[in-house]
Structure formats: C-alpha cells, structure tokens
C-alpha cells in the first residue's frame, strides 16, 4: 500500500508517495531539476550527475533517489548551480560539440543547459578526442563525437528480441558509444525515430530526412529548457 510522506525542496513543502523518484516528484511540483540520462519510466542509470542535489547535506543524484519523509533537499543554491554548470562544461570539453553544424541544435538538451546555466568559456581544457562517425547502416548516423554517455540508447533502443543496438566500447578516455551494425541493418523506422528523439544531444541522427523542424520552431527556440516544468506552477 502506498504511503504519503512530506519533505522539502528549497524550503517548499512537498507531499509525495514514499519511494517515488525525487526528480519526478520535483517535476510534478513545478520544480525543475535538469536531467540528461534520466527518462521517465526507464530504469535510472545515474550516469550524468546533472541532477545532483544536496539531501540532508550530502550530494546525491535525484534521478536515483527515492523520496522519504523529512528529507531536506537543496536544489536551487549557488553551490549546486555551479556544480551543474561545471558538469555541463565538462561534457562540452570532453566531446566535440560544434553546435552550429549540428542538426539537433535548438533541440539539444546539452545546448539548452549551456544557455540556461550561462556557460561562456569552460573552466576545463578541451580534450578534442577524435572519434569516428558511424554511417554504414541504412537508417541512422552515429556521431560519436557528440555522445555524452547517458546510456539512453543502450537502455531503450532494442529489437523485438530485446537485443540492444547500442553498447559502450573501451574504458576511460577511450570509452565510446558503438552501434551493432549488423543488427542495425534491419532497424525499424520507429526505432530510428525514437533513437534520435531520446538522444539528448546530436549523436544519433536519422538518415534520409534532415532538419525536419525549421529554425524558429525547434524545442528551445522560444522557451528555455525546463520552462515546461516551471510553468506548471503558473
Ligand atoms: Fe540523474 Fe543523469 S539525470 S544522473
């Protein structure tokens, strides 16, 4: 049986069901906590850490933390805002993100967060890792340079037998996203669309169609990332 509990986020009292994920409870209450790897309904990976908050004084990922009674959550503090900004900067320097030439520009969550957190010059040096483009399959391009290792595609894009099209290869600085090109020969249109949609950056792009959404109509052309959640309160 579900149990109702109360706790606070940035001083605001919230009522929720015990065990719900903090990031989702926050969203239901009009409090935006950014996510890059989380996707509602999919087992959390906790890999990007952009959803970090402080709970009772300790840093924790809100996408993997179930809510409990009397938790004191800090999210919108200068310390946490700067930590999130540092993560965004790290993601930008670790890959090769040339936004003006990317089809996901305007629809990209990483770019959206860069704007939201007012990223200017990253505090970290650029790595300029060289990663290859995988363009040999009929339905999608895999632009490994833009991957931020969120694992959404690995967890969500599967064939009828439950086999994953995507997997990680290598370790440390040599880690990269990989596509099972044999399996992807028969990737459905539906999976190709979904893969592009759930990728929070421009690492997965569909072939045959390009720039379907014109400039001016893209997700973040008029509203900043997170506003759909924050506007719930208005
Ligand atoms: Fe929570 Fe990525 S969204 S760790």
PDB file of C-alpha atoms and ligand atoms in Angstrom:
ATOM      1  CA  UNK A   1       0.000   0.000   0.000  1.00  0.00           C
ATOM      2  CA  UNK A   2       1.307   3.459  -0.842  1.00  0.00           C
ATOM      3  CA  UNK A   3       2.412   5.730   1.979  1.00  0.00           C
ATOM      4  CA  UNK A   4       2.203   9.514   1.753  1.00  0.00           C
ATOM      5  CA  UNK A   5       5.186  11.398   3.128  1.00  0.00           C
ATOM      6  CA  UNK A   6       6.242  15.038   3.411  1.00  0.00           C
ATOM      7  CA  UNK A   7       9.615  16.588   2.779  1.00  0.00           C
ATOM      8  CA  UNK A   8      11.017  19.880   1.485  1.00  0.00           C
ATOM      9  CA  UNK A   9      12.787  21.087  -1.643  1.00  0.00           C
ATOM     10  CA  UNK A  10      14.388  24.509  -1.248  1.00  0.00           C
ATOM     11  CA  UNK A  11      12.088  25.135   1.723  1.00  0.00           C
ATOM     12  CA  UNK A  12       8.886  24.252  -0.136  1.00  0.00           C
ATOM     13  CA  UNK A  13       6.858  21.526   1.498  1.00  0.00           C
ATOM     14  CA  UNK A  14       6.072  18.654  -0.848  1.00  0.00           C
ATOM     15  CA  UNK A  15       3.767  15.713  -0.372  1.00  0.00           C
ATOM     16  CA  UNK A  16       4.522  12.555  -2.313  1.00  0.00           C
ATOM     17  CA  UNK A  17       4.326   8.824  -2.245  1.00  0.00           C
ATOM     18  CA  UNK A  18       7.223   7.277  -0.398  1.00  0.00           C
ATOM     19  CA  UNK A  19       9.646   5.704  -2.866  1.00  0.00           C
ATOM     20  CA  UNK A  20       8.858   7.902  -5.896  1.00  0.00           C
ATOM     21  CA  UNK A  21      11.962   9.219  -7.605  1.00  0.00           C
ATOM     22  CA  UNK A  22      12.927  12.652  -6.338  1.00  0.00           C
ATOM     23  CA  UNK A  23      13.495  14.113  -9.812  1.00  0.00           C
ATOM     24  CA  UNK A  24       9.973  13.111 -10.861  1.00  0.00           C
ATOM     25  CA  UNK A  25       8.310  14.369  -7.685  1.00  0.00           C
ATOM     26  CA  UNK A  26      10.103  17.692  -8.151  1.00  0.00           C
ATOM     27  CA  UNK A  27       8.840  17.953 -11.745  1.00  0.00           C
ATOM     28  CA  UNK A  28       5.269  17.161 -10.676  1.00  0.00           C
ATOM     29  CA  UNK A  29       5.536  20.072  -8.254  1.00  0.00           C
ATOM     30  CA  UNK A  30       6.862  22.568 -10.774  1.00  0.00           C
ATOM     31  CA  UNK A  31      10.487  22.365  -9.627  1.00  0.00           C
ATOM     32  CA  UNK A  32      12.899  21.804 -12.485  1.00  0.00           C
ATOM     33  CA  UNK A  33      15.908  19.620 -11.791  1.00  0.00           C
ATOM     34  CA  UNK A  34      17.864  19.132 -15.029  1.00  0.00           C
ATOM     35  CA  UNK A  35      18.362  15.640 -16.423  1.00  0.00           C
ATOM     36  CA  UNK A  36      20.388  14.245 -19.281  1.00  0.00           C
ATOM     37  CA  UNK A  37      20.429  10.496 -18.718  1.00  0.00           C
ATOM     38  CA  UNK A  38      17.086  10.089 -16.974  1.00  0.00           C
ATOM     39  CA  UNK A  39      13.964   9.125 -18.914  1.00  0.00           C
ATOM     40  CA  UNK A  40      10.704   8.643 -17.079  1.00  0.00           C
ATOM     41  CA  UNK A  41       9.675   5.001 -16.879  1.00  0.00           C
ATOM     42  CA  UNK A  42      13.134   3.656 -17.750  1.00  0.00           C
ATOM     43  CA  UNK A  43      15.367   2.180 -15.069  1.00  0.00           C
ATOM     44  CA  UNK A  44      17.659   5.048 -13.987  1.00  0.00           C
ATOM     45  CA  UNK A  45      21.323   4.950 -14.905  1.00  0.00           C
ATOM     46  CA  UNK A  46      22.552   7.798 -12.702  1.00  0.00           C
ATOM     47  CA  UNK A  47      25.386   8.357 -15.128  1.00  0.00           C
ATOM     48  CA  UNK A  48      25.453  12.088 -15.942  1.00  0.00           C
ATOM     49  CA  UNK A  49      25.050  13.582 -12.415  1.00  0.00           C
ATOM     50  CA  UNK A  50      23.481  16.773 -13.756  1.00  0.00           C
ATOM     51  CA  UNK A  51      20.510  16.152 -11.446  1.00  0.00           C
ATOM     52  CA  UNK A  52      22.699  16.410  -8.346  1.00  0.00           C
ATOM     53  CA  UNK A  53      21.065  17.992  -5.313  1.00  0.00           C
ATOM     54  CA  UNK A  54      22.004  18.113  -1.655  1.00  0.00           C
ATOM     55  CA  UNK A  55      19.916  15.885   0.594  1.00  0.00           C
ATOM     56  CA  UNK A  56      20.370  16.446   4.306  1.00  0.00           C
ATOM     57  CA  UNK A  57      23.741  17.995   3.491  1.00  0.00           C
ATOM     58  CA  UNK A  58      25.020  15.268   1.123  1.00  0.00           C
ATOM     59  CA  UNK A  59      25.336  15.444  -2.654  1.00  0.00           C
ATOM     60  CA  UNK A  60      23.112  12.870  -4.342  1.00  0.00           C
ATOM     61  CA  UNK A  61      21.646  12.206  -7.786  1.00  0.00           C
ATOM     62  CA  UNK A  62      17.937  12.964  -7.674  1.00  0.00           C
ATOM     63  CA  UNK A  63      17.091  10.548 -10.505  1.00  0.00           C
ATOM     64  CA  UNK A  64      18.178   7.535  -8.470  1.00  0.00           C
ATOM     65  CA  UNK A  65      16.951   8.701  -5.051  1.00  0.00           C
ATOM     66  CA  UNK A  66      13.535   7.651  -3.757  1.00  0.00           C
ATOM     67  CA  UNK A  67      11.812  10.270  -1.617  1.00  0.00           C
ATOM     68  CA  UNK A  68      11.404   9.706   2.082  1.00  0.00           C
ATOM     69  CA  UNK A  69       9.845  11.548   4.992  1.00  0.00           C
ATOM     70  CA  UNK A  70      11.583  14.641   6.331  1.00  0.00           C
ATOM     71  CA  UNK A  71      14.254  14.823   3.641  1.00  0.00           C
ATOM     72  CA  UNK A  72      15.656  18.334   3.298  1.00  0.00           C
ATOM     73  CA  UNK A  73      16.553  18.852  -0.358  1.00  0.00           C
ATOM     74  CA  UNK A  74      18.555  21.785  -1.693  1.00  0.00           C
ATOM     75  CA  UNK A  75      18.464  22.259  -5.446  1.00  0.00           C
ATOM     76  CA  UNK A  76      18.436  25.912  -6.371  1.00  0.00           C
ATOM     77  CA  UNK A  77      21.506  27.133  -4.463  1.00  0.00           C
ATOM     78  CA  UNK A  78      24.588  28.873  -5.922  1.00  0.00           C
ATOM     79  CA  UNK A  79      26.724  25.868  -4.937  1.00  0.00           C
ATOM     80  CA  UNK A  80      24.568  23.364  -6.806  1.00  0.00           C
ATOM     81  CA  UNK A  81      24.005  25.673  -9.758  1.00  0.00           C
ATOM     82  CA  UNK A  82      27.780  26.000 -10.131  1.00  0.00           C
ATOM     83  CA  UNK A  83      28.294  22.260  -9.801  1.00  0.00           C
ATOM     84  CA  UNK A  84      25.773  21.665 -12.590  1.00  0.00           C
ATOM     85  CA  UNK A  85      27.423  24.307 -14.711  1.00  0.00           C
ATOM     86  CA  UNK A  86      30.788  22.575 -14.184  1.00  0.00           C
ATOM     87  CA  UNK A  87      29.268  19.258 -15.350  1.00  0.00           C
ATOM     88  CA  UNK A  88      27.913  20.931 -18.486  1.00  0.00           C
ATOM     89  CA  UNK A  89      31.319  22.452 -19.171  1.00  0.00           C
ATOM     90  CA  UNK A  90      32.971  19.060 -18.674  1.00  0.00           C
ATOM     91  CA  UNK A  91      30.599  17.458 -21.159  1.00  0.00           C
ATOM     92  CA  UNK A  92      31.315  20.191 -23.698  1.00  0.00           C
ATOM     93  CA  UNK A  93      35.111  19.879 -23.460  1.00  0.00           C
ATOM     94  CA  UNK A  94      35.114  16.098 -23.331  1.00  0.00           C
ATOM     95  CA  UNK A  95      33.371  15.672 -26.694  1.00  0.00           C
ATOM     96  CA  UNK A  96      33.407  17.677 -29.887  1.00  0.00           C
ATOM     97  CA  UNK A  97      30.252  19.762 -29.924  1.00  0.00           C
ATOM     98  CA  UNK A  98      30.103  22.112 -32.877  1.00  0.00           C
ATOM     99  CA  UNK A  99      26.555  23.320 -32.337  1.00  0.00           C
ATOM    100  CA  UNK A 100      26.159  25.499 -35.463  1.00  0.00           C
ATOM    101  CA  UNK A 101      26.647  22.494 -37.725  1.00  0.00           C
ATOM    102  CA  UNK A 102      24.537  20.070 -35.692  1.00  0.00           C
ATOM    103  CA  UNK A 103      21.032  19.127 -36.754  1.00  0.00           C
ATOM    104  CA  UNK A 104      19.961  18.847 -33.104  1.00  0.00           C
ATOM    105  CA  UNK A 105      20.873  22.492 -32.446  1.00  0.00           C
ATOM    106  CA  UNK A 106      17.806  24.124 -30.888  1.00  0.00           C
ATOM    107  CA  UNK A 107      16.502  20.721 -29.822  1.00  0.00           C
ATOM    108  CA  UNK A 108      19.581  19.681 -27.873  1.00  0.00           C
ATOM    109  CA  UNK A 109      19.327  19.330 -24.102  1.00  0.00           C
ATOM    110  CA  UNK A 110      23.052  19.853 -23.543  1.00  0.00           C
ATOM    111  CA  UNK A 111      22.997  23.051 -25.576  1.00  0.00           C
ATOM    112  CA  UNK A 112      19.800  24.103 -23.771  1.00  0.00           C
ATOM    113  CA  UNK A 113      21.520  23.616 -20.434  1.00  0.00           C
ATOM    114  CA  UNK A 114      24.565  25.531 -21.648  1.00  0.00           C
ATOM    115  CA  UNK A 115      22.276  28.505 -22.232  1.00  0.00           C
ATOM    116  CA  UNK A 116      20.306  28.013 -19.049  1.00  0.00           C
ATOM    117  CA  UNK A 117      23.443  27.922 -16.887  1.00  0.00           C
ATOM    118  CA  UNK A 118      25.044  30.722 -18.909  1.00  0.00           C
ATOM    119  CA  UNK A 119      28.107  28.776 -19.880  1.00  0.00           C
ATOM    120  CA  UNK A 120      30.684  31.013 -21.511  1.00  0.00           C
ATOM    121  CA  UNK A 121      34.280  29.775 -21.618  1.00  0.00           C
ATOM    122  CA  UNK A 122      34.614  26.346 -19.987  1.00  0.00           C
ATOM    123  CA  UNK A 123      36.914  26.183 -16.960  1.00  0.00           C
ATOM    124  CA  UNK A 124      38.430  22.936 -18.259  1.00  0.00           C
ATOM    125  CA  UNK A 125      40.744  22.413 -21.233  1.00  0.00           C
ATOM    126  CA  UNK A 126      39.242  20.916 -24.399  1.00  0.00           C
ATOM    127  CA  UNK A 127      40.161  17.263 -24.951  1.00  0.00           C
ATOM    128  CA  UNK A 128      39.455  17.196 -28.704  1.00  0.00           C
ATOM    129  CA  UNK A 129      39.217  13.415 -28.675  1.00  0.00           C
ATOM    130  CA  UNK A 130      38.937  12.027 -32.161  1.00  0.00           C
ATOM    131  CA  UNK A 131      36.019   9.673 -32.636  1.00  0.00           C
ATOM    132  CA  UNK A 132      34.730   8.264 -35.882  1.00  0.00           C
ATOM    133  CA  UNK A 133      31.347   8.780 -37.475  1.00  0.00           C
ATOM    134  CA  UNK A 134      29.440   5.513 -37.987  1.00  0.00           C
ATOM    135  CA  UNK A 135      27.434   5.978 -41.146  1.00  0.00           C
ATOM    136  CA  UNK A 136      27.299   2.499 -42.627  1.00  0.00           C
ATOM    137  CA  UNK A 137      23.749   1.488 -41.684  1.00  0.00           C
ATOM    138  CA  UNK A 138      20.590   2.430 -43.609  1.00  0.00           C
ATOM    139  CA  UNK A 139      18.594   4.336 -41.001  1.00  0.00           C
ATOM    140  CA  UNK A 140      20.906   6.343 -38.736  1.00  0.00           C
ATOM    141  CA  UNK A 141      24.205   8.148 -38.372  1.00  0.00           C
ATOM    142  CA  UNK A 142      26.057   7.687 -35.105  1.00  0.00           C
ATOM    143  CA  UNK A 143      28.169  10.784 -34.462  1.00  0.00           C
ATOM    144  CA  UNK A 144      30.340   9.532 -31.618  1.00  0.00           C
ATOM    145  CA  UNK A 145      31.939  12.936 -31.116  1.00  0.00           C
ATOM    146  CA  UNK A 146      28.710  14.234 -29.620  1.00  0.00           C
ATOM    147  CA  UNK A 147      27.901  11.324 -27.314  1.00  0.00           C
ATOM    148  CA  UNK A 148      27.703  12.236 -23.622  1.00  0.00           C
ATOM    149  CA  UNK A 149      27.444   8.614 -22.396  1.00  0.00           C
ATOM    150  CA  UNK A 150      23.956   8.949 -20.972  1.00  0.00           C
ATOM    151  CA  UNK A 151      23.168   5.361 -21.972  1.00  0.00           C
ATOM    152  CA  UNK A 152      19.600   6.203 -23.002  1.00  0.00           C
ATOM    153  CA  UNK A 153      20.040   4.497 -26.380  1.00  0.00           C
ATOM    154  CA  UNK A 154      21.690   1.456 -24.790  1.00  0.00           C
ATOM    155  CA  UNK A 155      18.820   1.076 -22.344  1.00  0.00           C
ATOM    156  CA  UNK A 156      15.914   1.931 -24.623  1.00  0.00           C
ATOM    157  CA  UNK A 157      16.537   1.050 -28.271  1.00  0.00           C
ATOM    158  CA  UNK A 158      16.136  -2.679 -28.717  1.00  0.00           C
ATOM    159  CA  UNK A 159      14.870  -5.069 -31.363  1.00  0.00           C
ATOM    160  CA  UNK A 160      11.885  -7.423 -30.989  1.00  0.00           C
ATOM    161  CA  UNK A 161      14.084  -9.960 -29.249  1.00  0.00           C
ATOM    162  CA  UNK A 162      15.297  -7.439 -26.687  1.00  0.00           C
ATOM    163  CA  UNK A 163      18.773  -7.045 -28.187  1.00  0.00           C
ATOM    164  CA  UNK A 164      20.339  -3.628 -27.784  1.00  0.00           C
ATOM    165  CA  UNK A 165      21.539  -1.856 -30.937  1.00  0.00           C
ATOM    166  CA  UNK A 166      23.938   0.297 -28.943  1.00  0.00           C
ATOM    167  CA  UNK A 167      26.687  -0.539 -26.443  1.00  0.00           C
ATOM    168  CA  UNK A 168      29.748   1.080 -24.933  1.00  0.00           C
ATOM    169  CA  UNK A 169      33.219   0.062 -26.029  1.00  0.00           C
ATOM    170  CA  UNK A 170      36.564   0.815 -24.359  1.00  0.00           C
ATOM    171  CA  UNK A 171      37.353   2.390 -21.000  1.00  0.00           C
ATOM    172  CA  UNK A 172      38.338   5.726 -19.548  1.00  0.00           C
ATOM    173  CA  UNK A 173      39.185   8.263 -22.226  1.00  0.00           C
ATOM    174  CA  UNK A 174      38.792   5.576 -24.880  1.00  0.00           C
ATOM    175  CA  UNK A 175      35.183   4.875 -23.962  1.00  0.00           C
ATOM    176  CA  UNK A 176      32.828   5.355 -26.881  1.00  0.00           C
ATOM    177  CA  UNK A 177      29.326   4.514 -27.985  1.00  0.00           C
ATOM    178  CA  UNK A 178      29.113   1.750 -30.525  1.00  0.00           C
ATOM    179  CA  UNK A 179      26.437   0.532 -32.889  1.00  0.00           C
ATOM    180  CA  UNK A 180      25.844  -3.125 -33.732  1.00  0.00           C
ATOM    181  CA  UNK A 181      25.934  -2.512 -37.469  1.00  0.00           C
ATOM    182  CA  UNK A 182      24.683  -5.997 -38.353  1.00  0.00           C
ATOM    183  CA  UNK A 183      21.615  -5.610 -36.157  1.00  0.00           C
ATOM    184  CA  UNK A 184      21.118  -2.022 -37.297  1.00  0.00           C
ATOM    185  CA  UNK A 185      20.849  -3.195 -40.934  1.00  0.00           C
ATOM    186  CA  UNK A 186      17.244  -4.024 -40.061  1.00  0.00           C
ATOM    187  CA  UNK A 187      16.463  -1.202 -37.652  1.00  0.00           C
ATOM    188  CA  UNK A 188      12.823  -0.168 -37.947  1.00  0.00           C
ATOM    189  CA  UNK A 189      11.726   3.335 -38.831  1.00  0.00           C
ATOM    190  CA  UNK A 190      10.111   3.568 -35.423  1.00  0.00           C
ATOM    191  CA  UNK A 191      13.340   2.680 -33.604  1.00  0.00           C
ATOM    192  CA  UNK A 192      15.346   5.111 -35.735  1.00  0.00           C
ATOM    193  CA  UNK A 193      12.944   7.942 -34.869  1.00  0.00           C
ATOM    194  CA  UNK A 194      12.892   7.025 -31.210  1.00  0.00           C
ATOM    195  CA  UNK A 195      16.698   6.781 -31.049  1.00  0.00           C
ATOM    196  CA  UNK A 196      17.087  10.291 -32.433  1.00  0.00           C
ATOM    197  CA  UNK A 197      14.411  11.610 -30.119  1.00  0.00           C
ATOM    198  CA  UNK A 198      15.721  10.149 -26.882  1.00  0.00           C
ATOM    199  CA  UNK A 199      19.353  11.115 -27.588  1.00  0.00           C
ATOM    200  CA  UNK A 200      19.786  14.320 -25.524  1.00  0.00           C
ATOM    201  CA  UNK A 201      22.407  15.614 -27.974  1.00  0.00           C
ATOM    202  CA  UNK A 202      23.019  15.139 -31.681  1.00  0.00           C
ATOM    203  CA  UNK A 203      24.833  11.815 -31.511  1.00  0.00           C
ATOM    204  CA  UNK A 204      22.046   9.853 -33.230  1.00  0.00           C
ATOM    205  CA  UNK A 205      20.578  11.341 -36.392  1.00  0.00           C
ATOM    206  CA  UNK A 206      18.216   9.804 -38.891  1.00  0.00           C
ATOM    207  CA  UNK A 207      19.249   9.317 -42.470  1.00  0.00           C
ATOM    208  CA  UNK A 208      17.054  10.280 -45.437  1.00  0.00           C
ATOM    209  CA  UNK A 209      15.349  13.112 -43.571  1.00  0.00           C
ATOM    210  CA  UNK A 210      17.149  16.130 -42.253  1.00  0.00           C
ATOM    211  CA  UNK A 211      16.271  19.331 -40.459  1.00  0.00           C
ATOM    212  CA  UNK A 212      12.589  18.332 -40.287  1.00  0.00           C
ATOM    213  CA  UNK A 213      11.897  21.095 -37.777  1.00  0.00           C
ATOM    214  CA  UNK A 214      12.700  24.513 -39.196  1.00  0.00           C
ATOM    215  CA  UNK A 215      14.654  27.123 -37.262  1.00  0.00           C
ATOM    216  CA  UNK A 216      12.177  29.073 -35.175  1.00  0.00           C
ATOM    217  CA  UNK A 217      10.079  26.000 -34.409  1.00  0.00           C
ATOM    218  CA  UNK A 218      12.664  23.960 -32.537  1.00  0.00           C
ATOM    219  CA  UNK A 219      12.092  22.943 -28.924  1.00  0.00           C
ATOM    220  CA  UNK A 220      14.231  25.642 -27.337  1.00  0.00           C
ATOM    221  CA  UNK A 221      13.889  28.413 -29.913  1.00  0.00           C
ATOM    222  CA  UNK A 222      11.469  30.393 -27.739  1.00  0.00           C
ATOM    223  CA  UNK A 223      11.493  28.839 -24.306  1.00  0.00           C
ATOM    224  CA  UNK A 224      14.447  27.767 -22.188  1.00  0.00           C
ATOM    225  CA  UNK A 225      14.920  24.160 -21.187  1.00  0.00           C
ATOM    226  CA  UNK A 226      12.959  23.375 -18.015  1.00  0.00           C
ATOM    227  CA  UNK A 227      10.316  26.032 -18.557  1.00  0.00           C
ATOM    228  CA  UNK A 228       7.633  23.431 -19.343  1.00  0.00           C
ATOM    229  CA  UNK A 229       8.079  22.148 -15.781  1.00  0.00           C
ATOM    230  CA  UNK A 230       8.427  25.535 -14.113  1.00  0.00           C
ATOM    231  CA  UNK A 231       5.338  26.822 -15.907  1.00  0.00           C
ATOM    232  CA  UNK A 232       3.245  24.114 -14.259  1.00  0.00           C
ATOM    233  CA  UNK A 233       3.083  26.436 -11.273  1.00  0.00           C
ATOM    234  CA  UNK A 234       1.786  29.449 -13.207  1.00  0.00           C
TER     235      UNK A 234
HETATM  236 FE1  LIG B   1      20.390  11.922 -12.849  1.00  0.00          FE
HETATM  237 FE2  LIG B   1      21.744  11.793 -15.124  1.00  0.00          FE
HETATM  238  S1  LIG B   1      19.813  12.624 -14.799  1.00  0.00           S
HETATM  239  S2  LIG B   1      22.401  11.205 -13.137  1.00  0.00           S
END
